[in-house]
Amino acid sequence: MELHFQLILAFLLFSECFIETKKIRGVSMSYRRLYRERKSFLCMDGSRLIPFSQVNDDYCDCADGSDEPGTAACHNGRFYCMNLGFRPHYIPSSRVNDGICDCCDGSDEFASRIQCSNKCRMLGQRERQELEERMKAVNEGLHLKKQLIEEGTLIWQEKQTQLSQLQKVSEDLRIKVEDYRKRKLRAEAEKEHLEEAIKPDHNSVGDQSQWLGVVPHDSRSRVDKDKSRVIHGKEQEEKTEIQKGQNDPVRTPPHENPDKLPPVIRAAQGAVDSAVTELQKVEEAYDTVQMEIRELKEKLAIDYGPEREFVFLLGRCVQMAVSEYTYMLCPFSQVTQKNNVGSEVMLGKWGGWHGPPDSPYRQMRYDDGEACWQGPNRSTVVSLVCGTETDLKSVKEPSKCLYTMELQTPAACSLNTQRRSVHNEL
Ligand code: MAN
């Protein structure tokens, strides 16, 4: 009799347990208290109060599907996989008992034709191992980042020194340019003066258009009308030639025909020419230095991160081959795409940081690339991820002429990366 009683008690306890399990299947611990009420159940959206027996009875009573967490009855229901040893998560309750194991603990297939083995432990172990490796990589990345910051500081100082040197050179060249301009003006004035001095005497009769011939540089003051008549021999012939030329209606002006100029004018012209050449040279040098200063200032004005951890990327390029193209990213400069016959297309010029407001350095933007046929101008967004190497990880063209790249670099590692990794896991 006593045994009989004990059997009945055991059966009742088992049934109770079974009912409890059935009722609360597919519900997370935090929501379980809402399903403890035995008499009635209030739909989670508060829309209906139903008898508790209608919970998980395979009929959808609540509009939000909350009465059927453990069956596929509601189209919008969700089933909670506890996945002990791995990560708990929700699946749409339509997947319950559909013959596919969705929860790693197999709990979604409790009345299914298939048997799901519990893979949670194995998945958890694998994930923990991956996490450990990732954490190791982040730590190594953080260590490398320190070196990159030091490298960047040196590069930055070098650039600053370069700038002040260039500014000094530029100032010297500016003085030189002024000096050479004066030299040129002097040479021109001297030549003009000489030309004036030996110009044919238009007032004198007979000798009207004669050049006055060889006049020593320092004796030009002595040149006068009288001397213009004292011309002999070869010189006389020369002047006659010039005379002829001057009377010719389409004659070449004397300064464009240097061979026919009097030697003194020729010498003066030579002085002007060399002053012009010298001036051009220093002006060119000055312009080049100005351009270099402008470029350097532009580079120094770029934001290289809070610790200038990205300075080291200046002047470096990384590339990756994807199908028939080779993509090249030159940070803070441009992105290009070369096809297999060697023609190159520009996919964007440095356009600034593009990450979300709380972490702007997570993305770079390169805009205004070459025009795309029936599409926008090409542009590229580069996402920076923490890694122990500085290299491209992926290149994609998710929509026509809009490219995305993943650049891994220790410079992108931060304690936040570390926290994010942990947070995303278990
Ligand atoms: C080239 C490449 C492609 C791009 C097409 C658009 O083939 O730049 O990436 O999609 O042009 O016409």
Tab-separated table of C-alpha atoms in Angstrom, residues 27-172:
chain	number	residue	atom	x	y	z
A	27	VAL	CA	11.441	31.466	-22.284
A	28	SER	CA	14.553	33.122	-20.886
A	29	MET	CA	15.240	33.158	-17.159
A	30	SER	CA	14.420	36.822	-16.876
A	31	TYR	CA	10.965	36.330	-18.404
A	32	ARG	CA	10.200	33.078	-16.640
A	33	ARG	CA	8.526	34.786	-13.682
A	34	LEU	CA	5.867	36.088	-16.098
A	35	TYR	CA	4.927	32.481	-16.829
A	36	ARG	CA	4.782	31.328	-13.187
A	37	GLU	CA	1.169	32.385	-12.698
A	38	ARG	CA	-0.878	29.229	-12.899
A	39	LYS	CA	-4.370	30.605	-13.365
A	40	SER	CA	-4.025	33.155	-16.065
A	41	PHE	CA	-1.455	34.663	-18.393
A	42	LEU	CA	-1.267	38.322	-19.374
A	43	CYS	CA	0.029	38.723	-22.912
A	44	MET	CA	3.302	40.664	-22.753
A	45	ASP	CA	1.889	43.526	-24.758
A	46	GLY	CA	-0.898	43.701	-22.129
A	47	SER	CA	-3.575	43.135	-24.756
A	48	ARG	CA	-5.214	39.986	-23.307
A	49	LEU	CA	-5.542	37.919	-20.199
A	50	ILE	CA	-5.902	34.235	-21.073
A	51	PRO	CA	-6.228	31.053	-19.004
A	52	PHE	CA	-2.768	29.722	-18.257
A	53	SER	CA	-3.686	26.443	-19.920
A	54	GLN	CA	-3.562	28.308	-23.244
A	55	VAL	CA	0.165	29.007	-22.860
A	56	ASN	CA	2.220	26.850	-25.245
A	57	ASP	CA	-0.894	24.965	-26.291
A	58	ASP	CA	0.059	25.324	-29.940
A	59	TYR	CA	-2.609	27.958	-30.557
A	60	CYS	CA	-1.769	31.634	-30.886
A	61	ASP	CA	-3.819	33.788	-28.520
A	62	CYS	CA	-1.649	36.867	-27.954
A	63	ALA	CA	-1.046	39.343	-30.809
A	64	ASP	CA	2.614	39.575	-29.798
A	65	GLY	CA	2.994	35.787	-29.799
A	66	SER	CA	4.037	35.765	-26.141
A	67	ASP	CA	1.651	32.920	-25.189
A	68	GLU	CA	3.435	30.499	-27.530
A	69	PRO	CA	7.152	30.858	-26.828
A	70	GLY	CA	7.694	27.138	-27.110
A	71	THR	CA	5.640	26.295	-30.196
A	72	ALA	CA	5.523	27.465	-33.791
A	73	ALA	CA	1.903	28.605	-33.479
A	74	CYS	CA	2.521	32.383	-33.611
A	75	HIS	CA	4.204	33.853	-36.711
A	76	ASN	CA	5.882	36.520	-34.559
A	77	GLY	CA	6.797	34.364	-31.563
A	78	ARG	CA	10.375	33.879	-30.453
A	79	PHE	CA	11.942	30.871	-28.885
A	80	TYR	CA	14.727	31.242	-26.367
A	81	CYS	CA	17.642	28.836	-26.751
A	82	MET	CA	19.377	28.547	-23.427
A	83	ASN	CA	22.493	27.049	-25.025
A	84	LEU	CA	24.310	26.381	-21.771
A	85	GLY	CA	28.072	26.515	-22.347
A	86	PHE	CA	27.681	28.787	-25.340
A	87	ARG	CA	25.699	31.929	-26.036
A	88	PRO	CA	21.933	32.022	-25.410
A	89	HIS	CA	19.870	33.493	-28.201
A	90	TYR	CA	16.396	33.779	-29.655
A	91	ILE	CA	15.152	32.148	-32.823
A	92	PRO	CA	11.813	32.782	-34.553
A	93	SER	CA	9.395	30.285	-33.001
A	94	SER	CA	8.407	29.175	-36.506
A	95	ARG	CA	11.648	27.216	-36.438
A	96	VAL	CA	10.573	25.133	-33.452
A	97	ASN	CA	10.300	21.449	-34.359
A	98	ASP	CA	10.865	22.169	-38.046
A	99	GLY	CA	13.377	19.367	-38.383
A	100	ILE	CA	16.416	21.666	-38.296
A	101	CYS	CA	18.590	22.108	-35.226
A	102	ASP	CA	18.771	25.834	-34.609
A	103	CYS	CA	19.760	25.948	-30.944
A	104	CYS	CA	23.148	24.393	-30.249
A	105	ASP	CA	21.575	22.611	-27.268
A	106	GLY	CA	18.923	21.140	-29.586
A	107	SER	CA	16.100	22.477	-27.389
A	108	ASP	CA	14.133	23.805	-30.382
A	109	GLU	CA	13.575	20.270	-31.662
A	110	PHE	CA	12.018	18.796	-28.509
A	111	ALA	CA	9.217	16.990	-30.365
A	112	SER	CA	10.865	16.589	-33.688
A	113	ARG	CA	11.498	13.665	-35.963
A	114	ILE	CA	15.200	14.441	-35.679
A	115	GLN	CA	17.592	14.168	-32.789
A	116	CYS	CA	19.852	17.156	-32.145
A	117	SER	CA	23.089	16.612	-30.328
A	118	ASN	CA	24.238	19.269	-27.888
A	119	LYS	CA	27.075	21.191	-29.526
A	120	CYS	CA	27.135	24.104	-27.116
A	121	ARG	CA	30.177	23.003	-25.145
A	122	MET	CA	32.243	22.464	-28.255
A	123	LEU	CA	31.136	25.794	-29.775
A	124	GLY	CA	31.805	27.594	-26.507
A	125	GLN	CA	35.279	26.113	-26.274
A	126	ARG	CA	36.070	27.039	-29.858
A	127	GLU	CA	34.799	30.552	-29.347
A	128	ARG	CA	36.710	31.023	-26.122
A	129	GLN	CA	39.867	29.895	-27.894
A	130	GLU	CA	39.254	32.316	-30.751
A	131	LEU	CA	38.572	35.072	-28.278
A	132	GLU	CA	41.799	34.292	-26.482
A	133	GLU	CA	43.698	34.461	-29.773
A	134	ARG	CA	42.001	37.702	-30.658
A	135	MET	CA	42.818	39.190	-27.274
A	136	LYS	CA	46.415	38.116	-27.752
A	137	ALA	CA	46.431	39.808	-31.176
A	138	VAL	CA	44.908	42.983	-29.718
A	139	ASN	CA	47.530	43.048	-26.961
A	140	GLU	CA	50.283	42.523	-29.489
A	141	GLY	CA	48.643	45.178	-31.686
A	142	LEU	CA	48.581	47.609	-28.775
A	143	HIS	CA	52.262	46.960	-28.183
A	144	LEU	CA	53.056	47.537	-31.874
A	145	LYS	CA	50.898	50.633	-31.855
A	146	LYS	CA	53.186	52.176	-29.243
A	147	GLN	CA	56.114	51.688	-31.621
A	148	LEU	CA	54.118	53.188	-34.480
A	149	ILE	CA	53.322	56.211	-32.327
A	150	GLU	CA	57.040	56.648	-31.629
A	151	GLU	CA	57.793	56.241	-35.331
A	152	GLY	CA	55.050	58.756	-36.099
A	153	THR	CA	56.483	61.268	-33.633
A	154	LEU	CA	59.837	61.091	-35.392
A	155	ILE	CA	58.227	61.461	-38.815
A	156	TRP	CA	56.225	64.413	-37.515
A	157	GLN	CA	59.318	66.115	-36.091
A	158	GLU	CA	61.188	65.443	-39.331
A	159	LYS	CA	58.391	67.062	-41.311
A	160	GLN	CA	58.397	70.084	-38.999
A	161	THR	CA	62.160	70.443	-39.402
A	162	GLN	CA	61.780	70.033	-43.149
A	163	LEU	CA	59.152	72.790	-43.112
A	164	SER	CA	61.312	75.262	-41.238
A	165	GLN	CA	64.270	74.465	-43.494
A	166	LEU	CA	62.141	75.001	-46.572
A	167	GLN	CA	60.835	78.257	-45.132
A	168	LYS	CA	64.388	79.428	-44.628
A	169	VAL	CA	65.376	78.410	-48.170
A	170	SER	CA	62.267	80.174	-49.423
A	171	GLU	CA	63.203	83.396	-47.611
A	172	ASP	CA	66.748	83.257	-49.062
